[in-house]
mmCIF file of C-alpha atoms and ligand atoms in Angstrom:
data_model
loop_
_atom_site.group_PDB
_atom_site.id
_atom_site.type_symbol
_atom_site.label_atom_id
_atom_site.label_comp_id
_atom_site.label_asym_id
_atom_site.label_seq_id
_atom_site.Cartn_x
_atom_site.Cartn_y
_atom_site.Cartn_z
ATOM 1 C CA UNK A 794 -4.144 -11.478 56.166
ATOM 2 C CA UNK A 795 -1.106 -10.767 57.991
ATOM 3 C CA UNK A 796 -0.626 -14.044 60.908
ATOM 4 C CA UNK A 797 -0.512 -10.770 63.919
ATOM 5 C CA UNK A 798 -3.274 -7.928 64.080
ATOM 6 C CA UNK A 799 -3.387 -5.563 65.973
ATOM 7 C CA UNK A 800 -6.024 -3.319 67.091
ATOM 8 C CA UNK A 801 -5.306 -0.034 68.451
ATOM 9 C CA UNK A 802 -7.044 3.577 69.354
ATOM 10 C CA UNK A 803 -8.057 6.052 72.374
ATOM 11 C CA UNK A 804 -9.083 4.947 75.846
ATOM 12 C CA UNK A 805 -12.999 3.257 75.822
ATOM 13 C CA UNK A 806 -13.335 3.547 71.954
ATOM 14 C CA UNK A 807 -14.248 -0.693 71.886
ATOM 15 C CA UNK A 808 -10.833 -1.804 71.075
ATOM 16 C CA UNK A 809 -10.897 -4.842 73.621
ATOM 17 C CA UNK A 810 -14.559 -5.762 72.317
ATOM 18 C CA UNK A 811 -13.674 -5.236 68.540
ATOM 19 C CA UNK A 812 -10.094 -7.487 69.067
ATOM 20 C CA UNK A 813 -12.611 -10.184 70.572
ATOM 21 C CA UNK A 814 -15.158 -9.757 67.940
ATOM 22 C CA UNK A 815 -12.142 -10.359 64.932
ATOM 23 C CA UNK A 816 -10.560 -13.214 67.194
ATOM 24 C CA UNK A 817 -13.785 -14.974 67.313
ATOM 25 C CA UNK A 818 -14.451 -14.664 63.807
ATOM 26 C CA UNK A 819 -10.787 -15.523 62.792
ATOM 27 C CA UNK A 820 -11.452 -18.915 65.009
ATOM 28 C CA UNK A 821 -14.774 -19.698 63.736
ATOM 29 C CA UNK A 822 -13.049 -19.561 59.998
ATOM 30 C CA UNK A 823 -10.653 -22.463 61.630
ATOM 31 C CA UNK A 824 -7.437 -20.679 62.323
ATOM 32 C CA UNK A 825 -6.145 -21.433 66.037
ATOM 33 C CA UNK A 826 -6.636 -17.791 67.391
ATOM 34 C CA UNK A 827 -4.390 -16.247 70.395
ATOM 35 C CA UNK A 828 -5.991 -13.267 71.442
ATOM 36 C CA UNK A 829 -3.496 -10.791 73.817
ATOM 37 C CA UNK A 830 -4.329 -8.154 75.803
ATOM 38 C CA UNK A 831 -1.969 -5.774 77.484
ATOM 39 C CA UNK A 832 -4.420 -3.394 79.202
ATOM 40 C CA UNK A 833 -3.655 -3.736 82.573
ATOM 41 C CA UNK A 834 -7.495 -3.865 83.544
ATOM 42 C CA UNK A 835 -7.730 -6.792 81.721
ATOM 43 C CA UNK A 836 -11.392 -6.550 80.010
ATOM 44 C CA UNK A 837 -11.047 -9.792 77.856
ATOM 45 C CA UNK A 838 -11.855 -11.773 81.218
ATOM 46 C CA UNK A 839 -15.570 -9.127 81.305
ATOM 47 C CA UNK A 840 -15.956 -9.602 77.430
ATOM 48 C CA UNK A 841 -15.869 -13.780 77.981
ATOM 49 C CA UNK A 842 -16.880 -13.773 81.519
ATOM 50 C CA UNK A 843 -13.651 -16.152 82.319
ATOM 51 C CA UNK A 844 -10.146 -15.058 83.840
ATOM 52 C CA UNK A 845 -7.337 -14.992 81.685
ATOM 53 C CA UNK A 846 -3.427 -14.946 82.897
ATOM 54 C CA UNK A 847 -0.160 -14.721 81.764
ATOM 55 C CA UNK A 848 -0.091 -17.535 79.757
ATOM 56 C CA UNK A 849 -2.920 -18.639 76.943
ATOM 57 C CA UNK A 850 -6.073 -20.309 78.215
ATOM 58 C CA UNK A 851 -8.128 -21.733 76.001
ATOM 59 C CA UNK A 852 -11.764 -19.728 75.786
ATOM 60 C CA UNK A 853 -14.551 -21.848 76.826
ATOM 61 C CA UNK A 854 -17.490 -22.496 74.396
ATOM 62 C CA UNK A 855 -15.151 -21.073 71.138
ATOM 63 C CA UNK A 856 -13.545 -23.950 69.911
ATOM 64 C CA UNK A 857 -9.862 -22.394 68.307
ATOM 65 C CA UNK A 858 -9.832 -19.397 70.394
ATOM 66 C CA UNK A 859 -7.475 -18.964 73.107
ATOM 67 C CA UNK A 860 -6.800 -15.783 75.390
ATOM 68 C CA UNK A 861 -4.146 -14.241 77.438
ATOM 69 C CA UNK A 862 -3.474 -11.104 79.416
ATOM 70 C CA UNK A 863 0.004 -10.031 79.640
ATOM 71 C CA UNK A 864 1.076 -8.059 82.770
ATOM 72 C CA UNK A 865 3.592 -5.414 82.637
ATOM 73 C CA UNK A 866 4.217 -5.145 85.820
ATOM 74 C CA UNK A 867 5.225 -8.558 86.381
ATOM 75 C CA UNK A 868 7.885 -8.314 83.929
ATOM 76 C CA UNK A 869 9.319 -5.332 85.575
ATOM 77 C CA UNK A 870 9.769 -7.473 88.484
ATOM 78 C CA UNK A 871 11.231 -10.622 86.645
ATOM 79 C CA UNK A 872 13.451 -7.831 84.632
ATOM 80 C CA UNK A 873 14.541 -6.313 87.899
ATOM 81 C CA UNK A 874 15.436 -9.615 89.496
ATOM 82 C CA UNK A 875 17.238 -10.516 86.486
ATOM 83 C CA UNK A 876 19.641 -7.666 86.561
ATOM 84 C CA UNK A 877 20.016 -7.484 89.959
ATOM 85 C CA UNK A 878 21.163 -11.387 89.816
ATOM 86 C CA UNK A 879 23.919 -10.646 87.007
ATOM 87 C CA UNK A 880 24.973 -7.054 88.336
ATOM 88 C CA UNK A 881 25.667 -9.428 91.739
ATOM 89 C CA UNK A 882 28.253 -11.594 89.671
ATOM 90 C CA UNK A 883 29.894 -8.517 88.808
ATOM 91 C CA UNK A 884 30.345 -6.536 91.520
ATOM 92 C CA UNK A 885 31.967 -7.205 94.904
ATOM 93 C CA UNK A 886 29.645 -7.473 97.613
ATOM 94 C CA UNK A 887 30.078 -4.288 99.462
ATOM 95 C CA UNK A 888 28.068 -2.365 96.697
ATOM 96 C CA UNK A 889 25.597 -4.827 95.413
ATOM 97 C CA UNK A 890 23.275 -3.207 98.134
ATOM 98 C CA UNK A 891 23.841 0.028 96.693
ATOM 99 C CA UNK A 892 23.262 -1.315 92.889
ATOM 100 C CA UNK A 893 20.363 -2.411 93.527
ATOM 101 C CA UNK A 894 18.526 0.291 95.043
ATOM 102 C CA UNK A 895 19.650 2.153 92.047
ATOM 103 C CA UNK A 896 18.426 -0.644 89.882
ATOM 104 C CA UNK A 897 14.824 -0.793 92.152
ATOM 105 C CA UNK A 898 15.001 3.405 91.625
ATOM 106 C CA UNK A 899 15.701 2.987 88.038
ATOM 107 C CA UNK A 900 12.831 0.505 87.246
ATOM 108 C CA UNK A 901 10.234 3.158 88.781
ATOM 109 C CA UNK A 902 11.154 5.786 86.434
ATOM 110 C CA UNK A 903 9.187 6.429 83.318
ATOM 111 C CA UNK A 904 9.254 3.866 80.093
ATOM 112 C CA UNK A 905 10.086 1.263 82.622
ATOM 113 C CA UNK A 906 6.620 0.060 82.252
ATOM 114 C CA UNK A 907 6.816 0.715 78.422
ATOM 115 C CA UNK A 908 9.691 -1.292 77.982
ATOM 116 C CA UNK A 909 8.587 -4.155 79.876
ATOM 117 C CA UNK A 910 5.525 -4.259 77.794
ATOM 118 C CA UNK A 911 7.671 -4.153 74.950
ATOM 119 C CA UNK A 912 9.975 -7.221 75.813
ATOM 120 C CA UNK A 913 6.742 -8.917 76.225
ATOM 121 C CA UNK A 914 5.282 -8.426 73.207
ATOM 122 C CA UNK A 915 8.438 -9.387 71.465
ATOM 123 C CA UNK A 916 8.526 -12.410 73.668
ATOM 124 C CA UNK A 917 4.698 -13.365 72.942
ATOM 125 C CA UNK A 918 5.611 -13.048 69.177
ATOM 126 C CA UNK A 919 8.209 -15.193 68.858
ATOM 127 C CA UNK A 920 6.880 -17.374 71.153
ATOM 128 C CA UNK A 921 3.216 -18.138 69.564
ATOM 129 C CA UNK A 922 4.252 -20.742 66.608
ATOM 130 C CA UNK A 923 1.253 -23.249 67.506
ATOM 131 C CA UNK A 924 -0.904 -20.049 66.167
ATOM 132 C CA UNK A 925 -1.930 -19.029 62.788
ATOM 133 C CA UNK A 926 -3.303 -15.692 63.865
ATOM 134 C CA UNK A 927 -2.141 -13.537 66.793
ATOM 135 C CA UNK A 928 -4.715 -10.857 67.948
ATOM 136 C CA UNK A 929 -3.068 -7.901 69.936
ATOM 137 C CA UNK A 930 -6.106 -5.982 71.773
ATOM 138 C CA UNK A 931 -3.450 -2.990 72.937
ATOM 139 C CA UNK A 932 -4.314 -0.735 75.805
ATOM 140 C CA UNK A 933 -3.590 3.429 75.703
ATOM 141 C CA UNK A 934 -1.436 2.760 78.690
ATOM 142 C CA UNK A 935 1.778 2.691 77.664
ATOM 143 C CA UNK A 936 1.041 3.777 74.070
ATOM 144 C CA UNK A 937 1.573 0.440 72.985
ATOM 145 C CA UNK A 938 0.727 1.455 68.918
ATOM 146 C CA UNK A 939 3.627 3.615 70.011
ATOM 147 C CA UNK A 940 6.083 1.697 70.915
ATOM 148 C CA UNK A 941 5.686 -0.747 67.966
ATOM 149 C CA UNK A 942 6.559 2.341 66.009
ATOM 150 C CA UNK A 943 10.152 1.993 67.871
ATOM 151 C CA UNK A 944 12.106 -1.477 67.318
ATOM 152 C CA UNK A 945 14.592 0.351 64.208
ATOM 153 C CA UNK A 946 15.747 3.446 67.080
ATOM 154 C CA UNK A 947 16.013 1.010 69.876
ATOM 155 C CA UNK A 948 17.869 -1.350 67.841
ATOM 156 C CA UNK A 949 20.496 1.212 66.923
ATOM 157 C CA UNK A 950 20.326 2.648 70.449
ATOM 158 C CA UNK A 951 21.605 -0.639 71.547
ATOM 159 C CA UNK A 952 24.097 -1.481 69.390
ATOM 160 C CA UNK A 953 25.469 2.343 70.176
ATOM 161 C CA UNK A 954 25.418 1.064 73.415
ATOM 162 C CA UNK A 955 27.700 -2.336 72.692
ATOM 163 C CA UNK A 956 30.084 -0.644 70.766
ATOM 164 C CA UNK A 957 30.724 1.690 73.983
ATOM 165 C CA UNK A 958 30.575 -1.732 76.161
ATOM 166 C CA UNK A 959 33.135 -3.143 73.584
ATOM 167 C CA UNK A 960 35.507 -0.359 73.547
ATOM 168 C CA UNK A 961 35.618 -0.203 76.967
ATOM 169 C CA UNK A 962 35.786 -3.880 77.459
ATOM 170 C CA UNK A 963 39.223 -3.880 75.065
ATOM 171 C CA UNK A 964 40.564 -0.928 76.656
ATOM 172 C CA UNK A 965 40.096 -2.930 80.117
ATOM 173 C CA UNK A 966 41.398 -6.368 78.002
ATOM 174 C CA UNK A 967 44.621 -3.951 76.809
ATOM 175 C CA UNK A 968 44.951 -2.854 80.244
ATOM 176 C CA UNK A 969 45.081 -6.623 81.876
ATOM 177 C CA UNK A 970 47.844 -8.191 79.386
ATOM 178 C CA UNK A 971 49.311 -10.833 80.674
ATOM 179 C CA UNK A 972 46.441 -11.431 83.842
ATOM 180 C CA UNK A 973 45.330 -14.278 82.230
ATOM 181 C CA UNK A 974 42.320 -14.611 84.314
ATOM 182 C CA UNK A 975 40.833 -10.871 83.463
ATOM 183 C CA UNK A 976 41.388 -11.916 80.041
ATOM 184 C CA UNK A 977 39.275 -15.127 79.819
ATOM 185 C CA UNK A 978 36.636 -12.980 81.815
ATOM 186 C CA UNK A 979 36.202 -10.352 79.665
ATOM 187 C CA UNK A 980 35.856 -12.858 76.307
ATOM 188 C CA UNK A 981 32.196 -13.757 77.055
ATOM 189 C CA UNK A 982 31.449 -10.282 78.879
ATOM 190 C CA UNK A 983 27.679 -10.485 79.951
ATOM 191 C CA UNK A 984 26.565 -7.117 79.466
ATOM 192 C CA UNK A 985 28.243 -7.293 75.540
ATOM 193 C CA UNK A 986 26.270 -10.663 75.619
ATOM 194 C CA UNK A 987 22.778 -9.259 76.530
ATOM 195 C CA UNK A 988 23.374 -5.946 75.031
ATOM 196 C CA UNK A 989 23.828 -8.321 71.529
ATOM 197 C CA UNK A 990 20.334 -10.354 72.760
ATOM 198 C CA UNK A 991 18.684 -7.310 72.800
ATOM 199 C CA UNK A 992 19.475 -5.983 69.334
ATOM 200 C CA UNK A 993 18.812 -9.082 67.686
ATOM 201 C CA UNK A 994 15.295 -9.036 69.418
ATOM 202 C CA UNK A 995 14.368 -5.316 68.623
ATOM 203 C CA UNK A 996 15.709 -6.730 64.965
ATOM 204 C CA UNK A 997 13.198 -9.270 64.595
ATOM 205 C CA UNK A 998 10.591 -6.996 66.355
ATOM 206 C CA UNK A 999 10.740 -4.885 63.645
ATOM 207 C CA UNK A 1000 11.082 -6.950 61.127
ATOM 208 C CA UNK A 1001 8.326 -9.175 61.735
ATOM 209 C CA UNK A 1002 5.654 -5.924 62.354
ATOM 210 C CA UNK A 1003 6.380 -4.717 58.927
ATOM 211 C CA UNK A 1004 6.099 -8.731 57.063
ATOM 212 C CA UNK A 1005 3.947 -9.975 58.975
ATOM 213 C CA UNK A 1006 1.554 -7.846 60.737
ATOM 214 C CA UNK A 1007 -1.514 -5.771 59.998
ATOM 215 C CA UNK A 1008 -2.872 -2.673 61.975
ATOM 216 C CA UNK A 1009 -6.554 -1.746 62.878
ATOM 217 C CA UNK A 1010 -7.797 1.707 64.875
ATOM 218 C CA UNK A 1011 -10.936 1.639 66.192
ATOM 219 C CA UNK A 1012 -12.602 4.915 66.744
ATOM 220 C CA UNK A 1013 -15.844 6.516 68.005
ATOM 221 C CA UNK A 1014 -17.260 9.685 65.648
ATOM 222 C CA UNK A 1015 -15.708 11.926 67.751
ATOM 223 C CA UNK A 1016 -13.579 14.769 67.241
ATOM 224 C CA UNK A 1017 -11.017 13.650 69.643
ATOM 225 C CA UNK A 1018 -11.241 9.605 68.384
ATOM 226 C CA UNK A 1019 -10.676 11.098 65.107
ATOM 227 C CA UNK A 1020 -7.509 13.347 66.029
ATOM 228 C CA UNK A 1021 -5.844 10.235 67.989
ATOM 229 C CA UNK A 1022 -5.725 8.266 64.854
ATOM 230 C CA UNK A 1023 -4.441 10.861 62.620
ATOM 231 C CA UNK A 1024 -1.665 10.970 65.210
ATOM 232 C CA UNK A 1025 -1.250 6.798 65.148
ATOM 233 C CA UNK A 1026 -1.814 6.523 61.399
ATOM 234 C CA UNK A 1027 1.314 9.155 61.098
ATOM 235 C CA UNK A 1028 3.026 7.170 64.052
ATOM 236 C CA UNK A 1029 2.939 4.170 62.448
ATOM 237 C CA UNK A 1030 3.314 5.466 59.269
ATOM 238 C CA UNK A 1031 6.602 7.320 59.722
ATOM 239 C CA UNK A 1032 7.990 3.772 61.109
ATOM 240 C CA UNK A 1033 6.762 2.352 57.963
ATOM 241 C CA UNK A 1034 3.730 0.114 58.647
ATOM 242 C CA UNK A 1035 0.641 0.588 57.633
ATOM 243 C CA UNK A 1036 -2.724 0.908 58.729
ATOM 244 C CA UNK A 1037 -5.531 -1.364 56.702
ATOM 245 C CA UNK A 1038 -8.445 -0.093 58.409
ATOM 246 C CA UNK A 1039 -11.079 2.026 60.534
ATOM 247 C CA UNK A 1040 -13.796 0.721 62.714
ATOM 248 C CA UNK A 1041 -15.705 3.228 63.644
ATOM 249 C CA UNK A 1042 -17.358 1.724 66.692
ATOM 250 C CA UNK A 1043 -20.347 3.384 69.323
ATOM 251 C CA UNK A 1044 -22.692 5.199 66.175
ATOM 252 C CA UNK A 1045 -25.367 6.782 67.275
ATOM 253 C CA UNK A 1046 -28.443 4.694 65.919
ATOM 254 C CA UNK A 1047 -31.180 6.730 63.803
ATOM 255 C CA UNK A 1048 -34.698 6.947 65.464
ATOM 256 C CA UNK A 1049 -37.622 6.041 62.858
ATOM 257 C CA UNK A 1050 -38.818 9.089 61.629
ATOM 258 C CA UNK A 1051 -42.430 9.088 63.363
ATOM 259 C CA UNK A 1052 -40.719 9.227 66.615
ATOM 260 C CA UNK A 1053 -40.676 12.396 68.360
ATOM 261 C CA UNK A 1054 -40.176 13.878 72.007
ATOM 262 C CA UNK A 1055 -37.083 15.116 73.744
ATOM 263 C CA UNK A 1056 -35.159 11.248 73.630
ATOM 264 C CA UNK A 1057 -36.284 10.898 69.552
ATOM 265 C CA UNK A 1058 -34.616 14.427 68.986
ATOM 266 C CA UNK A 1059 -31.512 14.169 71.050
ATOM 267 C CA UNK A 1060 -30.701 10.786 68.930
ATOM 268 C CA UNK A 1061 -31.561 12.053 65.082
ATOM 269 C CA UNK A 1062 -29.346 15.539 66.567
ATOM 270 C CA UNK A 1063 -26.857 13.030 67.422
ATOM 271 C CA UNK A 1064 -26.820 10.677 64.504
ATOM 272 C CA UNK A 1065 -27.180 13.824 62.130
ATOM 273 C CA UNK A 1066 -23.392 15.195 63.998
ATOM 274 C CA UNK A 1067 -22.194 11.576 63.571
ATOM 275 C CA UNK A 1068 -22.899 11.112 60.479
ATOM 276 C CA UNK A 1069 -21.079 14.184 59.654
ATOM 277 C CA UNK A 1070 -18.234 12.829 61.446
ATOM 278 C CA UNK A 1071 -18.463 9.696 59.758
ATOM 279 C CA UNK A 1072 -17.775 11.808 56.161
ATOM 280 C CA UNK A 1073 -14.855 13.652 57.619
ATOM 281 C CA UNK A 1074 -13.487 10.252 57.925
ATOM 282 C CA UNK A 1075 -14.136 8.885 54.748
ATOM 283 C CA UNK A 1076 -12.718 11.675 53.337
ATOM 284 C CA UNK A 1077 -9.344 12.738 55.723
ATOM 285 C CA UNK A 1078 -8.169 8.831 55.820
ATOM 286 C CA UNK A 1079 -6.658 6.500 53.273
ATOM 287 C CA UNK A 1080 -7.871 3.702 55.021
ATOM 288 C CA UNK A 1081 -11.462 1.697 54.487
ATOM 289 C CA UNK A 1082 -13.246 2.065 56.846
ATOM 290 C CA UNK A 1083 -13.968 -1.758 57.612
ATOM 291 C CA UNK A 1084 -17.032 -1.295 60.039
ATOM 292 C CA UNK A 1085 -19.580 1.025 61.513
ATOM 293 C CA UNK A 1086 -20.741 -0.655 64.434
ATOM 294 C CA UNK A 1087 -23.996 1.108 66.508
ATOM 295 C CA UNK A 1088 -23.540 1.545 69.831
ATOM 296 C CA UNK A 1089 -25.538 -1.047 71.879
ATOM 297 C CA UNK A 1090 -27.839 -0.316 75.485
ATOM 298 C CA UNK A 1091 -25.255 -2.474 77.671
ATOM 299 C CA UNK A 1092 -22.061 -4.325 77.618
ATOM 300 C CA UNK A 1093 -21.201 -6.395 74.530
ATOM 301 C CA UNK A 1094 -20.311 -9.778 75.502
ATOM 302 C CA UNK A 1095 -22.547 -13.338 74.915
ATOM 303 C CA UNK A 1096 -24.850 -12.228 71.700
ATOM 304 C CA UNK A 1097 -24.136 -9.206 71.657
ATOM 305 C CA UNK A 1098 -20.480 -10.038 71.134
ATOM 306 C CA UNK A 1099 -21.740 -12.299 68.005
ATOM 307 C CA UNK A 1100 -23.447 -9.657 66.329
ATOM 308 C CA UNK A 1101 -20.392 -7.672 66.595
ATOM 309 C CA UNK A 1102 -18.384 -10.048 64.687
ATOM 310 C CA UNK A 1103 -20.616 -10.067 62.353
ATOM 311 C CA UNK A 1104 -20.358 -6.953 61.371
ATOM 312 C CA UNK A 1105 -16.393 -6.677 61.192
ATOM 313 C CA UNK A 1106 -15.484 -6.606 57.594
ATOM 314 C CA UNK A 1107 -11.705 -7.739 57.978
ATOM 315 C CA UNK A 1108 -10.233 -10.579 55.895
ATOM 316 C CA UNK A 1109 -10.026 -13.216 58.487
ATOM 317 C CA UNK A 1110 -8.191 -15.862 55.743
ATOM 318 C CA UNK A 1111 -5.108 -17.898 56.780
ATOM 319 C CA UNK A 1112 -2.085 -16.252 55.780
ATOM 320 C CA UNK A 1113 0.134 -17.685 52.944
ATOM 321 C CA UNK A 1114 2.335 -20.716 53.402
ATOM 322 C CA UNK A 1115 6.183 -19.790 54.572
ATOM 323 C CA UNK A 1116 8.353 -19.558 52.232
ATOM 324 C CA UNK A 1117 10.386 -22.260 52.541
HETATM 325 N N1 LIG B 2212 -20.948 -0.860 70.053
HETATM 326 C C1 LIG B 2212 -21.026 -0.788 71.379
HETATM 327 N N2 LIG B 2212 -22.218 -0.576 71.985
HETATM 328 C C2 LIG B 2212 -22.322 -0.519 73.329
HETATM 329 N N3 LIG B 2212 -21.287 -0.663 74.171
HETATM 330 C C3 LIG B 2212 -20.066 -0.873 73.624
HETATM 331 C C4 LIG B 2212 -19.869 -0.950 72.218
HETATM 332 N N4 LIG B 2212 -18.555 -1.176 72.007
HETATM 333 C C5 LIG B 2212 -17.970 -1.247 73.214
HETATM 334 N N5 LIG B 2212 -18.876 -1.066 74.195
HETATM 335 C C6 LIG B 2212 -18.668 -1.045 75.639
HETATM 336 O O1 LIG B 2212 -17.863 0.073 75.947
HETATM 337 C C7 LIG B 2212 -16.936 -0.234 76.991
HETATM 338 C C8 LIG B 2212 -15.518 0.000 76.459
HETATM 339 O O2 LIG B 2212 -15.279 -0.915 75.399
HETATM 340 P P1 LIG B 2212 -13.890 -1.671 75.295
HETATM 341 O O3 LIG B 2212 -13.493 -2.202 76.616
HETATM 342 O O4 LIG B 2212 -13.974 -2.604 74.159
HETATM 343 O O5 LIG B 2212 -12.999 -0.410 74.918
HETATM 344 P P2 LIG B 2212 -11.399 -0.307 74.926
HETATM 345 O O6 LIG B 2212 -11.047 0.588 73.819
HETATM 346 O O7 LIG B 2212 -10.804 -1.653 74.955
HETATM 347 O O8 LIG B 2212 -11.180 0.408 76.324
HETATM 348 P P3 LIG B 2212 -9.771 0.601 77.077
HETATM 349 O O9 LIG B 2212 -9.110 1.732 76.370
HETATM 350 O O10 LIG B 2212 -10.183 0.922 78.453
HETATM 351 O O11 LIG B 2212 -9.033 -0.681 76.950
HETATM 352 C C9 LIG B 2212 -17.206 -1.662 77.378
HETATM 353 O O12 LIG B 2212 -18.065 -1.674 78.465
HETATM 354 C C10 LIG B 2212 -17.881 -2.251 76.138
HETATM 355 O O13 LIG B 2212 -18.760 -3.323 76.443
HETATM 356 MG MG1 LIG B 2213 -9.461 -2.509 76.318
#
């Protein structure tokens, strides 16, 4: 198995409560486990009754497992201050007010978020050595299964963008011949600098997600589950990594066939339409389908959560030595 999974589907389908399930089992098998969640309503703390930030915590009473929730919205801010702090070296003082309201206007505009969440991930995957498997619980916000479909445009976006920086950055060097000082300015340009940072991590990004990273949807047997994963399964697809597996999570369980009375016959209705459902799967995916999970009467966490994991049929062994 790959050393990051990811787990990915519609809003509510169990992703957070199937990425704990595979975390636990991955440390129970004795891999140090880092289990990441980007949903911004941060259900890992509900799942293990314990508050997790933005950096990893270990998870009490699972020896190996360790948890973190990322927040977007914090790394707009850091981003933001960041820019605003090397636009300021660049510009004469009269219009750094005006820069950064345009930089404050700029981070509220759409993708913002997305890209934040982006640099983060990057950031939490190159940063998670001590690890042997990284668990990404991704949340709908943001499309995150999205966005990892991106790291090959964005990289050539960028370097678009340097090769305009560096073009105009020699036009400005031709321009200054013989100001000495312009010149030494210009030959570690900042913006060429981070524009170059950026490519190289969009490089990686991509690189690493299709060596070294494995992708799960979890879906309920419903119509609309079942259209959402098409979609990701072509998403991902098209950006060339592939999906190893369905969970089909929140089945209907049968009633024993004595029962009867209105609550017996909603449930075998149901589980009859589910199982249906369940076919249609088997037959318009590729993928295994690596669990059917029942749906529970409450929250899954304690137990519960246990049971889960025991159900999950995903390879949980350490990934191969590096080659050296
Ligand atoms: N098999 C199940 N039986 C009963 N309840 C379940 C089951 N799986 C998940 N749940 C419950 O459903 C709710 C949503 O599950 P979960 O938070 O794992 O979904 P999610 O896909 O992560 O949601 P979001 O898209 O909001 O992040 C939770 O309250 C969880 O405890
Ligand atoms: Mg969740």
């Amino acid at each position: 198995m790959n050393r990051f999974v990811f787990f990915g589907g519609k809003g509510g389908v169990g992703k957070t409560t199937v990425s704990a399930a595979y975390g636990l089992n991955c440390a129970r098998a004795g891999l140090e486990t880092l289990l990441v969640s980007t949903d911004p309503a941060h259900s890992t703390s509900d799942v293990f009754d314990q508050q997790f930030g933005d950096e990893p915590t270990a998870v009490s009473g699972h020896d190996g497992l360790w948890a973190m929730e990322i927040d977007p919205e914090a790394e707009i801010d850091r981003h933001m201050r960041e820019i605003k702090a090397t636009m300021s070296d660049q510009v004469s003082p009269a219009i750094v007010n005006e820069i950064d309201r345009q930089i404050e206007l700029a981070h509220r505009t759409p993708g913002a978020y997305e890209a934040a969440l982006f640099d983060r991930l990057i950031d939490v995957m190159r940063s998670s050595e001590d690890y042997d498997r990284v668990v990404f619980d991704t949340s709908p916000t943001g499309g995150t299964l999205r966005l990892l479909s991106l790291p090959e445009f964005l990289e050539s976006w960028v370097e678009r963008l340097r090769e305009k920086r560096a073009e105009s950055v020699d036009l400005f060097e031709k321009a200054a011949i013989g100001d000495k000082e312009a010149r030494a300015k210009l030959a570690d340009d900042p913006i060429l600098a981070r524009l170059a940072e950026r490519k190289e991590q969009f490089a990686f990004a991509g690189e690493t997600l299709r060596e070294d990273a494995a992708f799960f949807l979890v879906l309920n047997p419903d119509e609309l589950s079942i259209e959402e994963s098409h979609r990701a399964v072509d998403d991902l697809e098209s950006a060339g990594l592939s999906v190893g597996g369905l969970v089909v999570n929140k089945v209907a369980p049968e009633p024993d066939p004595e029962e009867s009375g209105t609550g017996a016959t909603f449930l075998r209705e149901r589980h009859r339409t589910e199982r249906d459902r369940l076919d249609r799967i088997e037959r318009e995916f590729d993928q295994p389908i690596v669990a059917v999970i029942e749906q529970r009467v409450a929250e899954i966490k304690g137990g519960l959560l246990d049971e889960i994991a025991a159900e999950l049929d995903i390879d949980v062994t350490a990934a191969p030595p590096e080659q050296g």
